Coordinates of C-alpha atoms in Angstrom, one line a residue:
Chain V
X1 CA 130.4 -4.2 213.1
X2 CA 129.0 -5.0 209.4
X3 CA 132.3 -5.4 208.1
X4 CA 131.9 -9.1 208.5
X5 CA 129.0 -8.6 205.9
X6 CA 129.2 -7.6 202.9
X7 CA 125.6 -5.6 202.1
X8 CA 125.1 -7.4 199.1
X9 CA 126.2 -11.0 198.3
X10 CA 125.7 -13.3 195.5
X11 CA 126.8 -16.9 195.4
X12 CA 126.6 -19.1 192.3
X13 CA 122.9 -17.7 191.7
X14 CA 121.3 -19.3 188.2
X15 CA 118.6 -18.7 186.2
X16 CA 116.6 -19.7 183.3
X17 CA 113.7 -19.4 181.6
X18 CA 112.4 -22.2 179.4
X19 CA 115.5 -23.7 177.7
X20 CA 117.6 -20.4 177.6
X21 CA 120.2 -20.4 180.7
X22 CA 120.1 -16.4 181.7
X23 CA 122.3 -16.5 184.8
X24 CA 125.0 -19.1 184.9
X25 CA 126.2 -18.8 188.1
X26 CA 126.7 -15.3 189.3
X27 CA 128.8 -14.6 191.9
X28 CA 130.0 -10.8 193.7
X29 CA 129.8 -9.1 196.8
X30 CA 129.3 -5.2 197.2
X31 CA 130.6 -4.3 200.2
X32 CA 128.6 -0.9 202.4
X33 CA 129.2 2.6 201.0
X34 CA 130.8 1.0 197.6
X35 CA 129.4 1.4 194.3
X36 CA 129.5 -1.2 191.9
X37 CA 128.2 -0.8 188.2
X38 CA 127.4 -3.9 186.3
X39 CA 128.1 -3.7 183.1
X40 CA 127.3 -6.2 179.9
X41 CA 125.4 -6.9 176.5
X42 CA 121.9 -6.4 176.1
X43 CA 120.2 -9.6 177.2
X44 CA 123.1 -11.2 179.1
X45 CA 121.5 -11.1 182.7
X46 CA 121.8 -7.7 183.7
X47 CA 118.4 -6.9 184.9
X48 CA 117.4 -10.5 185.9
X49 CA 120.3 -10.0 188.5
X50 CA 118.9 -6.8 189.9
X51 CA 115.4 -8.4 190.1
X52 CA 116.8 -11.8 191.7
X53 CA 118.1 -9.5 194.7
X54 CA 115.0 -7.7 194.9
X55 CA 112.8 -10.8 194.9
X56 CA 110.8 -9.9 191.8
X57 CA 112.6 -13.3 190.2
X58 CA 112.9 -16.4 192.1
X59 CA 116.5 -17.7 191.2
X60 CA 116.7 -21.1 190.1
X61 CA 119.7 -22.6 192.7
X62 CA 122.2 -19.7 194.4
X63 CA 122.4 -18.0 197.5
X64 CA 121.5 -14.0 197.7
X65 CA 122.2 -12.4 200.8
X66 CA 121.6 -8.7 201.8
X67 CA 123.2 -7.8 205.4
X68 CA 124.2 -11.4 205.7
X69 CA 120.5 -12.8 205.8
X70 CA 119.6 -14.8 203.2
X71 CA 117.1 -13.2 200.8
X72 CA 115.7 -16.4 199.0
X73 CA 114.0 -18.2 202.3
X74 CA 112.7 -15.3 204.5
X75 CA 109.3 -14.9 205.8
X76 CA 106.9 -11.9 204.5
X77 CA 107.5 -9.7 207.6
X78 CA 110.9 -9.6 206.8
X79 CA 111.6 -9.6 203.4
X80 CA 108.9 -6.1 203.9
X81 CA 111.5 -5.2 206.3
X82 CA 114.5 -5.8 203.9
X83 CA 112.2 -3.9 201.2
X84 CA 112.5 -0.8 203.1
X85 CA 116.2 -0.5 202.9
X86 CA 115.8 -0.5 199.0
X87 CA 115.2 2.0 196.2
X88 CA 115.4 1.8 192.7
X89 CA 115.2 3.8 190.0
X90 CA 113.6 2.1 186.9
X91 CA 114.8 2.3 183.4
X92 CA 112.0 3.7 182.1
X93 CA 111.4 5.7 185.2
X94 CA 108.1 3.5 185.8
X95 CA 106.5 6.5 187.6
X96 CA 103.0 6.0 188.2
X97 CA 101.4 8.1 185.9
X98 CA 97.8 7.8 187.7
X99 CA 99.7 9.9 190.6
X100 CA 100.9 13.4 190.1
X101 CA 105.0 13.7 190.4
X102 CA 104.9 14.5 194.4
X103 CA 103.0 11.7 194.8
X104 CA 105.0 9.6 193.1
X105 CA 107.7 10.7 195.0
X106 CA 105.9 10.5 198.3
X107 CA 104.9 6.9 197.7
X108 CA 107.4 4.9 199.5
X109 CA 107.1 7.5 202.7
X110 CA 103.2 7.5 202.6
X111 CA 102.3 3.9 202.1
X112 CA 105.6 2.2 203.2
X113 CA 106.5 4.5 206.0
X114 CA 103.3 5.6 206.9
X115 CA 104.4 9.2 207.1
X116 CA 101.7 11.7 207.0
X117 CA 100.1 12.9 203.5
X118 CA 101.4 16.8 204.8
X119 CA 104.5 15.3 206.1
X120 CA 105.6 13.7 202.8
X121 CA 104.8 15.9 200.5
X122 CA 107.4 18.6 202.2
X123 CA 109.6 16.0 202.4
X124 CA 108.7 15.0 198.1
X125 CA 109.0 19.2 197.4
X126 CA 112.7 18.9 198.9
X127 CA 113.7 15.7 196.9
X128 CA 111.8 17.0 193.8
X129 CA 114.1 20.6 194.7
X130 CA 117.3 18.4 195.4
X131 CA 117.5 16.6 191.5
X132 CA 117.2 20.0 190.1
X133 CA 113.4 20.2 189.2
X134 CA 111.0 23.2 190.2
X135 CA 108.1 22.3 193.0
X136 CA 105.5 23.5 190.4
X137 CA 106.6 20.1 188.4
X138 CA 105.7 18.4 191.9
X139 CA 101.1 18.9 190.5
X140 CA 102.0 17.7 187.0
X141 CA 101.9 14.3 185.8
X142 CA 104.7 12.1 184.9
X143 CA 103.5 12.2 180.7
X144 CA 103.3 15.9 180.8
X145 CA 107.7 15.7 181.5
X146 CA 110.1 14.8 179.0
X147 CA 112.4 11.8 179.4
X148 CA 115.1 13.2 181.4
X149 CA 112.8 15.3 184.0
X150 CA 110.9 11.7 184.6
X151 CA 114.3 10.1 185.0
X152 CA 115.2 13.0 187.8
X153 CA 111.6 12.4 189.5
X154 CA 112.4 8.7 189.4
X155 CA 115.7 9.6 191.1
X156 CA 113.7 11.6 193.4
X157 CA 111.1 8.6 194.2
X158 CA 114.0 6.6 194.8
X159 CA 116.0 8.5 197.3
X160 CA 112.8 9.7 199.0
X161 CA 112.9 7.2 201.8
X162 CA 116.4 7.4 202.4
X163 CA 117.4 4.0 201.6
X164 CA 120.3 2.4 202.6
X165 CA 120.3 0.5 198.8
X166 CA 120.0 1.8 195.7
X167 CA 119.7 0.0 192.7
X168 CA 120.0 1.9 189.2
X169 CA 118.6 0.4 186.1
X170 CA 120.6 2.0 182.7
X171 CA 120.1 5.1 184.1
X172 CA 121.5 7.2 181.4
X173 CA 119.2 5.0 178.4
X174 CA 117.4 7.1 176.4
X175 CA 119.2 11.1 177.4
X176 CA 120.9 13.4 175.6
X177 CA 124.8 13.2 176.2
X178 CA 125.0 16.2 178.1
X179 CA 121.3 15.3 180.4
X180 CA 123.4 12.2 180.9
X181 CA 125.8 13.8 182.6
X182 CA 123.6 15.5 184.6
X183 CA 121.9 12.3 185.9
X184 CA 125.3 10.7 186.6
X185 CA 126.5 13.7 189.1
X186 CA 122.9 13.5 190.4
X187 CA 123.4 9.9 191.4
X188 CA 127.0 10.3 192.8
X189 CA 126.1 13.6 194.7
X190 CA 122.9 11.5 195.9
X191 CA 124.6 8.6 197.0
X192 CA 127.2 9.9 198.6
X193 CA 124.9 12.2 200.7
X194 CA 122.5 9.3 201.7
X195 CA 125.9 7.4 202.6
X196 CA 124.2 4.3 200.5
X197 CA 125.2 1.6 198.8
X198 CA 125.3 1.5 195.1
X199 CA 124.1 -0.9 192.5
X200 CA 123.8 0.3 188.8
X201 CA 123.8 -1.6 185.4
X202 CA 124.4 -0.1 182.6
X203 CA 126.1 -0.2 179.3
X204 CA 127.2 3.1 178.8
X205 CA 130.6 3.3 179.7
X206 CA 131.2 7.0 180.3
X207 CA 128.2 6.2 183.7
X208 CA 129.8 3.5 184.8
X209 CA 133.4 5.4 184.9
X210 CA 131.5 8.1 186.5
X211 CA 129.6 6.4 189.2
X212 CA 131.3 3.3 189.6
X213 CA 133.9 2.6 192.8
X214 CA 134.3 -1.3 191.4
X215 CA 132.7 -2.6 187.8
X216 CA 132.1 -6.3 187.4
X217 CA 131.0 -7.3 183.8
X218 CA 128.9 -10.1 183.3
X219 CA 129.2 -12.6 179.9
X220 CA 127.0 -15.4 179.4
X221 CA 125.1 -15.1 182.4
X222 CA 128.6 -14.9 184.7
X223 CA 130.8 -12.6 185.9
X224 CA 134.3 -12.6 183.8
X225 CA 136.0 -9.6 185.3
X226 CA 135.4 -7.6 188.6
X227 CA 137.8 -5.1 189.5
X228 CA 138.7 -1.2 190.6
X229 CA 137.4 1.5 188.0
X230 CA 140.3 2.7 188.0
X231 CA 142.1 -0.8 186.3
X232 CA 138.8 -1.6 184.3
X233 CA 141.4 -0.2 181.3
X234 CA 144.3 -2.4 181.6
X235 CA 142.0 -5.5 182.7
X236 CA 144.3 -7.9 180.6
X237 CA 140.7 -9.3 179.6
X238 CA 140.2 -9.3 175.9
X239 CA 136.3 -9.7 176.4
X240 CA 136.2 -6.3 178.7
X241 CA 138.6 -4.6 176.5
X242 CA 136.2 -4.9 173.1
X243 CA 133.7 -4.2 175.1
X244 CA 134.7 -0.5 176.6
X245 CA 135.8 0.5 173.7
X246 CA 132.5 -0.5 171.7
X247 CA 134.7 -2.7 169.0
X248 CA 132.5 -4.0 166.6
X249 CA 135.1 -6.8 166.5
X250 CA 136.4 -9.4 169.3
X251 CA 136.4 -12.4 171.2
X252 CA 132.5 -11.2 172.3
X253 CA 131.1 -11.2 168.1
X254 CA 133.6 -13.6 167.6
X255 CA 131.9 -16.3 170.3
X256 CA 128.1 -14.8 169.2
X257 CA 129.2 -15.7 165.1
X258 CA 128.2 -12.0 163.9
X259 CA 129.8 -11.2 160.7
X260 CA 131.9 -7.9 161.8
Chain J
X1 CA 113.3 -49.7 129.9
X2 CA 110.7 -52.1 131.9
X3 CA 113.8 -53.3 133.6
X4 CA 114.5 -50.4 135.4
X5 CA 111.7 -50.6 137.9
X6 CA 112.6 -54.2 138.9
X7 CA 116.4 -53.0 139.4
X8 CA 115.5 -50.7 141.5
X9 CA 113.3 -52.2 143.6
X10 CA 116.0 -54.5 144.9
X11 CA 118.5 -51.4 145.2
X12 CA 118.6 -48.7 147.7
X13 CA 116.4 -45.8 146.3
X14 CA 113.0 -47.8 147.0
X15 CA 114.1 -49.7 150.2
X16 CA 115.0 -45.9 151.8
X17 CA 112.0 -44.5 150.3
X18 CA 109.7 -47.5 152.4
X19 CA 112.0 -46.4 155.4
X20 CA 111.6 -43.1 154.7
X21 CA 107.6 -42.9 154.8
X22 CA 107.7 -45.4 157.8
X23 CA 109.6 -43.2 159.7
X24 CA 107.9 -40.3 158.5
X25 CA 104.5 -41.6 159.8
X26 CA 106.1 -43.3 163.2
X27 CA 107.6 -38.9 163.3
X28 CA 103.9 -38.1 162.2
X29 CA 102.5 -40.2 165.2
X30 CA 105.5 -38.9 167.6
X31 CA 104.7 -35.8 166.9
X32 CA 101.2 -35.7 167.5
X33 CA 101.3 -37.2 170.4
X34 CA 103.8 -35.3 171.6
X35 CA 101.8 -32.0 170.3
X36 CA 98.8 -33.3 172.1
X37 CA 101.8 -33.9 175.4
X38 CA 102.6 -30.6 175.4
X39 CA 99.1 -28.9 175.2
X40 CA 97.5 -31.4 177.7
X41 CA 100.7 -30.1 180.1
X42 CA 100.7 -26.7 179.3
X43 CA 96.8 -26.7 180.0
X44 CA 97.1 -28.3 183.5
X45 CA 100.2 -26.0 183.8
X46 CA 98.2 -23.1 183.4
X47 CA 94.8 -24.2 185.2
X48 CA 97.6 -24.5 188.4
X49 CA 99.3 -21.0 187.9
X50 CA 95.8 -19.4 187.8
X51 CA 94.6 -21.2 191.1
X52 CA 97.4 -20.5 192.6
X53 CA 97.0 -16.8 191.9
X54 CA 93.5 -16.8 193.0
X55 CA 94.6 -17.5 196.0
X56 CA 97.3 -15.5 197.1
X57 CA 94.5 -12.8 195.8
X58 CA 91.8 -14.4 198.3
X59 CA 94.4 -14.4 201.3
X60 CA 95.4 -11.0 200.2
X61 CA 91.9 -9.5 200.5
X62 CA 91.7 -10.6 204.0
X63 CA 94.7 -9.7 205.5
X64 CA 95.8 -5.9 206.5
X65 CA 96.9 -3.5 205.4
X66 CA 93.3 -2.5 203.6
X67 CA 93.6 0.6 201.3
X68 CA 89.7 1.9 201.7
X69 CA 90.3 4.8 199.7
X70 CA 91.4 2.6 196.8
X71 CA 88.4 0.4 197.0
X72 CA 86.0 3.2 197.2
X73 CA 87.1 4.3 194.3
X74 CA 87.0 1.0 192.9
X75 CA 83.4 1.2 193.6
X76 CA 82.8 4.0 191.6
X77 CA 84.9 2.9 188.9
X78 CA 83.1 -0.5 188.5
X79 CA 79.9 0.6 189.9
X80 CA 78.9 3.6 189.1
X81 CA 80.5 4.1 185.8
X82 CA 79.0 1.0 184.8
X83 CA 75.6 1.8 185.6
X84 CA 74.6 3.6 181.8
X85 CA 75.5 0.2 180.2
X86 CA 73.9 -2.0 182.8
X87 CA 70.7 -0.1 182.9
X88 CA 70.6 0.1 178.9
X89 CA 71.1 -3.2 178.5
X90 CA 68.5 -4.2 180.9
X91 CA 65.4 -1.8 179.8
X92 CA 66.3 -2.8 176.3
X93 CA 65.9 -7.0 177.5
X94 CA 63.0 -6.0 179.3
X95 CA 61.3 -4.7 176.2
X96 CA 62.2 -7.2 173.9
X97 CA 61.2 -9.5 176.3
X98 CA 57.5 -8.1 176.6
X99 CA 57.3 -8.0 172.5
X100 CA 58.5 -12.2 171.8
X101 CA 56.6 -13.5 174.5
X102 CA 53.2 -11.4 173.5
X103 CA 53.9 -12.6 170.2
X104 CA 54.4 -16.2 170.9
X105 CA 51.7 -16.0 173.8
X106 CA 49.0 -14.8 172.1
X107 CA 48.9 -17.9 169.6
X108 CA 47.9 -19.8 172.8
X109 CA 45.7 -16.7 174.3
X110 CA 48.3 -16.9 177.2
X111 CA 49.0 -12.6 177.1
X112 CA 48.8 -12.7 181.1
X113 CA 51.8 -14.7 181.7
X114 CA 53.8 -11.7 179.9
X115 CA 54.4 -10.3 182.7
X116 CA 55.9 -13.0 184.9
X117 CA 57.7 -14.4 182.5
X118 CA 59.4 -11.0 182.4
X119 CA 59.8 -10.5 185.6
X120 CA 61.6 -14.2 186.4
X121 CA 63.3 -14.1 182.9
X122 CA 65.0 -10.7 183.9
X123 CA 65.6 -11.6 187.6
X124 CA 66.7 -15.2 187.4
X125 CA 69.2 -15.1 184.6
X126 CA 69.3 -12.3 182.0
X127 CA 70.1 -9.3 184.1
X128 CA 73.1 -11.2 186.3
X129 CA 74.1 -13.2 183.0
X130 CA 73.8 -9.9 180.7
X131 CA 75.1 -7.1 183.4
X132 CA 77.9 -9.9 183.5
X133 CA 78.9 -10.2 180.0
X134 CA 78.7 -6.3 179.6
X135 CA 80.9 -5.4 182.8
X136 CA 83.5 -8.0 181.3
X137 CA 83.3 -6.1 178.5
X138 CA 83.9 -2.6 180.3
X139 CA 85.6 -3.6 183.4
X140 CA 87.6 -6.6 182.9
X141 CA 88.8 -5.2 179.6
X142 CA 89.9 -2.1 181.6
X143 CA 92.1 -3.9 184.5
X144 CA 93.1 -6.2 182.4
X145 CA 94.6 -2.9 180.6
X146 CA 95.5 -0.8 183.3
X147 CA 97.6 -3.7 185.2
X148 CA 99.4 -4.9 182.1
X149 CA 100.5 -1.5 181.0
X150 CA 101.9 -1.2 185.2
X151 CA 103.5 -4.9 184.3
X152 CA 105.3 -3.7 181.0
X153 CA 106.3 -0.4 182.0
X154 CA 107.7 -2.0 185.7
X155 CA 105.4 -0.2 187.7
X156 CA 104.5 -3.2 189.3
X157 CA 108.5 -3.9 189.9
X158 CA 108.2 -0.2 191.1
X159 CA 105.5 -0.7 194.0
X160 CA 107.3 -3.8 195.7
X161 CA 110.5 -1.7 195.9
X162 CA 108.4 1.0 197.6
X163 CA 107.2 -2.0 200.0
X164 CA 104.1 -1.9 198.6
X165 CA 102.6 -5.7 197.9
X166 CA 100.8 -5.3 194.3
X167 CA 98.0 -8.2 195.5
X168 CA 96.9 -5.8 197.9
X169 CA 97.5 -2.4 196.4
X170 CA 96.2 -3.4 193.0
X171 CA 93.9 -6.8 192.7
X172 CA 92.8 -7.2 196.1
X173 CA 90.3 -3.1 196.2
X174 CA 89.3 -4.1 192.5
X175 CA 88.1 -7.8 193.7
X176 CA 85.9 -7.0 196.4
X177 CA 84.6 -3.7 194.5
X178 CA 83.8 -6.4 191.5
X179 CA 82.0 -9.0 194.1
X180 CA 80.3 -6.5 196.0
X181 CA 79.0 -3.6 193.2
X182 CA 78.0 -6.6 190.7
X183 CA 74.7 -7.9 193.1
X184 CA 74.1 -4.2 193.3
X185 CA 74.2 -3.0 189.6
X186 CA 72.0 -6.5 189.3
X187 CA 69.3 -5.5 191.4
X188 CA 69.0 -2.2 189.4
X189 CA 68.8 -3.7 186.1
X190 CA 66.4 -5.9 187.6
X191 CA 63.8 -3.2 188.2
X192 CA 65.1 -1.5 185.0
X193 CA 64.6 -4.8 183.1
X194 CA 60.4 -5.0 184.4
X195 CA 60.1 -1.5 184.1
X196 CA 61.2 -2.0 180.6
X197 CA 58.6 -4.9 179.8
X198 CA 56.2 -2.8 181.7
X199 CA 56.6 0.1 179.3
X200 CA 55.6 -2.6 176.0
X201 CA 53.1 -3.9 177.9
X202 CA 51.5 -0.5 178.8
X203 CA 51.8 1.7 176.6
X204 CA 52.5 -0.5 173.2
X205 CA 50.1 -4.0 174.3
X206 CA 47.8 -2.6 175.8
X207 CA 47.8 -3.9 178.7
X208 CA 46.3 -2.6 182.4
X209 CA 48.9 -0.8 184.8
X210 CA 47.3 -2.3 187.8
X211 CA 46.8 -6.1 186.7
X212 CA 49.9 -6.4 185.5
X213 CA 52.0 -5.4 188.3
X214 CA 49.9 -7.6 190.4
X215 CA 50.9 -10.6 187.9
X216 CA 54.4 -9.5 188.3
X217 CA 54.0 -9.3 192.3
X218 CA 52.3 -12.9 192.1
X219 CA 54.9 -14.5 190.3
X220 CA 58.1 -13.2 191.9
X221 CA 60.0 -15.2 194.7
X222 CA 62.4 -14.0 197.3
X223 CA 64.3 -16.2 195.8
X224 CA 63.8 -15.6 192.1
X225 CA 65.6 -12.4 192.9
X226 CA 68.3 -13.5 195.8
X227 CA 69.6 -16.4 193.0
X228 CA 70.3 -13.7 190.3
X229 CA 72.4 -11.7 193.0
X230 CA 74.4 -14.7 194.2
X231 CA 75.0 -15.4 190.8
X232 CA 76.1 -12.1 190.2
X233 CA 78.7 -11.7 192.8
X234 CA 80.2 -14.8 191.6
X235 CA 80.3 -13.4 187.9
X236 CA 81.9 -9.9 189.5
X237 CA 84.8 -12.0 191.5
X238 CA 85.0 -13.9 188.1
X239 CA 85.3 -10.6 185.9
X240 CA 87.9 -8.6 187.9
X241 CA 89.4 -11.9 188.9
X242 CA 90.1 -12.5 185.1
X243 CA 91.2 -9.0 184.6
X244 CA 93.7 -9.0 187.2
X245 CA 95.5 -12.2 186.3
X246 CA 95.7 -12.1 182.5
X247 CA 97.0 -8.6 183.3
X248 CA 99.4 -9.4 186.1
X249 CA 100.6 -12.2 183.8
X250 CA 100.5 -9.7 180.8
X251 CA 103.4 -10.4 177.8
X252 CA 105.8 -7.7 177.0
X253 CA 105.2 -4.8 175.1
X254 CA 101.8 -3.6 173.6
X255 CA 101.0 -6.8 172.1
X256 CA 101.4 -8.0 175.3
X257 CA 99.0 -6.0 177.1
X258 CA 96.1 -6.4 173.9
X259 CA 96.3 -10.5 174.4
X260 CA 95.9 -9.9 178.4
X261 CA 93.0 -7.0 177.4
X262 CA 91.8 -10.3 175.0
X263 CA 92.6 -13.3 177.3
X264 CA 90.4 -11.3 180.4
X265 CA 86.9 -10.4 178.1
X266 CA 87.2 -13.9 177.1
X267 CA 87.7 -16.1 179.5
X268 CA 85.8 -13.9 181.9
X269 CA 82.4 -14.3 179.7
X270 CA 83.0 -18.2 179.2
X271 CA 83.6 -18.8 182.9
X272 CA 80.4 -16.6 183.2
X273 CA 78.0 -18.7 181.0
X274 CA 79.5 -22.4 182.5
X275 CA 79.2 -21.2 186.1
X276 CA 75.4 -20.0 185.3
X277 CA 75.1 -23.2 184.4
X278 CA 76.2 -24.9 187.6
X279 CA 75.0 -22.6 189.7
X280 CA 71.5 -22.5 188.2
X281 CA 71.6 -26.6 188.6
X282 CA 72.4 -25.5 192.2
X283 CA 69.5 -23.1 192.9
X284 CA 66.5 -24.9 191.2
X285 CA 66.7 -28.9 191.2

């Protein structure tokens, strides 16, 4: 049935802003259930991809489809209906730290699904319970937690509506080793449970081995390898290989004119 | 030694100098003109992106879903919170007001038109112009802040992947509660303001209690008073208008979100002052 479609599909999307070209033509498809990880340099298109499926950046020339409808020319009404099948959790967590933590979790069910205010927040104690946090933490705010509990709640917000979707932005930025570990079996348990498909960029590379089913990495605003985890170290791609293994020197400095 | 000047002047070093400073003033000219280009563009650029977002905001306010709750409190944000400033400012005008004009008046024995000058003075323009200039101050400053800070630490980003539009969520409850609690805060300071030049009048002037509020009855017009209010729910839309584009729009980082705080106080109390203007050409010629 939507095996004709992949869920996610990019074709030859670009971007830039001003004079500097961000995407360059990216191109992938993520097909339902899979996980793919992004990975890449800072500032080489990584989130501006993220943000051109979700709509928050209008891509220069490209197609993006999600389900096989095209994302770039839909009406309102739908694109709120192709928002519900989404969830993200933000690199900084961007909880909203007017609202205590249930209610940040509740959001998407109270104002997008229009569940009821008792309703949701039984169903934010059980997300808030399922990424490993105590439902007192549900009445404080999101500045009263330290990084990794905001990242969990974030996890929390994002899974709370069950979405079919799920985007993560760096998700292990900014945690301990070890609380990055943690996040990354929170993720995998999460998604697999919700059945959802995966999106994630990051540049940590012991996440993306962890979460990932395929890694694509993107160089220059395009997509130079996309491939199995399980070959992503014997890619035969000299750009990907000084890159997993954080080499200060290769074809990557080389290209940029660092001195190594 | 004289005949190195003349040597030169038929070799290169001269010749490319005259070039040089030719070219130099045809790159001056290019680029000033192209300076003045590129400002005159970026201007109109920016005069378009701001009407456009007013209205998607406009469309936004009419269209469901509404989020009562958020504009109620809106109302007490803006309203209410601003009433201390609005009232001090307006009892202080007031009195100020009651002290210059009996000091001017009295060189032309003209003490009894204190208290309509006052009275018109405060309705007319100072209370919407003043209660304008300090809620930009207060309010605009405040979502100018607020919504950056959402903008820089992706909360906004965060709200449309809950399926929540930020025009409506955000700009749209703070809009109408500028527009509507503006008119109201105006009408306040209004009585606060003649209460204020009642007080000099009284108890510092001299003055009689009864004569005087019949000058100030005599004087004011319906539509002494109904101007000042129009005027002052433009100058709310204005305000929280201001705020929520320059911090919609707001640059990275915290510098980013002090420009927007910046860019929303000022622009806000300029546009205030020009449309006073217009709109007091409007009401009265």
């Amino acid at each position: 049935m939507s095996v004709t479609h992949p869920k996610i599909r990019l074709r030859d999307v670009k971007k830039s802003f001003g004079d500097k070209i961000v995407l360059d033509g990216v191109s992938f498809d993520v097909a339902a259930g899979e996980s793919l990880v992004i990975i890449g340099g800072s500032g080489t298109g990584k989130s501006v991809t993220l943000k051109s499926i979700l709509g928050l950046i209008t891509p220069d020339s490209g197609d993006v489809e999600v389900d096989g409808k095209d994302a770039l020319s839909m009406s309102a009404k739908e694109r709120d209906a192709m928002m519900q099948k989404f969830g993200m959790l933000f690199q900084g967590g961007a909880l909203f730290d007017s609202m205590k933590v249930w209610e940040n979790v509740a959001f998407g069910l109270i104002q997008g699904k229009r569940i009821h205010r008792d309703e949701a927040r039984v169903i934010a104690l059980e997300k808030i319970r399922r990424v490993g946090l105590a439902p007192q933490v549900g009445d404080l705010y999101p500045a009263e937690l330290s990084g990794g509990m905001q990242k969990r709640v974030g996890l929390a917000r994002a899974i709370a509506t069950e979405p079919e979707i799920i985007f993560f932005d760096e998700p292990t930025t900014g945690l301990d080793p070890i609380m990055a570990d943690v996040i990354n079996d929170l993720i995998k348990e999460c998604v697999k449970e919700l059945g959802a498909t995966a999106l994630s960029i990051t540049h940590d590379m012991s996440s993306a081995r962890k979460i990932a089913d395929h890694v694509a990495m993107i160089y220059e605003g395009k997509i130079i390898w996309n491939g199995p985890v399980k070959s992503l170290y014997d890619s035969g791609n000299s750009y990907v290989e000084q890159f997993i293994h954080g080499r200060a020197d290769g074809p990557i400095t080389k290209h940029a004119g660092f001195k190594a | 030694m004289a005949k190195t000047p003349t040597q030169n002047a038929a070799k290169e070093p001269i010749i490319s100098k005259k070039n040089c400073l030719m070219m130099m003033s045809a790159c001056g000219i290019l680029s000033i003109s192209q300076a003045v280009g590129h400002s005159i563009l970026s201007f109109f650029q920016s005069i378009g992106a701001l009407a456009s977002f007013v209205g998607t905001a406009v469309r936004h306010i009419f269209t469901p879903p509404f989020y009562p709750k958020l504009i109620l409190k809106q109302f007490v944000d803006i309203g209410y919170y601003s009433l201390p400033v609005v009232g001090m400012t307006a009892l202080f005008t007031g009195m100020v007001l009651a002290l210059q004009s009996y000091t001017g008046f009295t060189r032309f024995n003209a003490e009894g038109a204190i208290a309509g000058v006052v009275a018109l003075s405060m309705t007319r323009e100072l209370a919407p112009v003043l209660a304008g200039l300090m809620v930009a101050g207060r309010v605009g400053a405040s979502i100018a802040a607020v919504i950056g800070t959402m903008r820089v630490t992706e909360q906004i980003d965060a709200l449309v992947t809950l399926s929540v539009n930020p025009f409506k969520y955000l700009i749209a409850p703070r809009i109408i509660a500028g527009t509507i609690m503006l008119p109201i805060l105006v009408l306040i300071g209004d009585i606060i303001g003649i209460y204020g030049g009642y007080i000099v009048s009284i108890y510092d002037l001299g003055f009689a209690s009864g004569s005087y509020i019949q000058q100030t009855w005599d004087i004011l017009e319906q539509m002494d008073v109904i101007s000042g209010l129009v005027k002052a729910a433009v100058f709310g839309f204005i305000v929280t208008m201001m705020g929520c584009y320059h911090g919609y729009n707001s640059g990275r980082g915290a510098q980013g979100v002090g420009t927007a705080t910046t860019y929303a106080v000022v622009s806000a109390s300029i546009l205030i002052l020009i449309s006073n203007f217009i709109l007091t050409q409007v009401f009265f010629s």
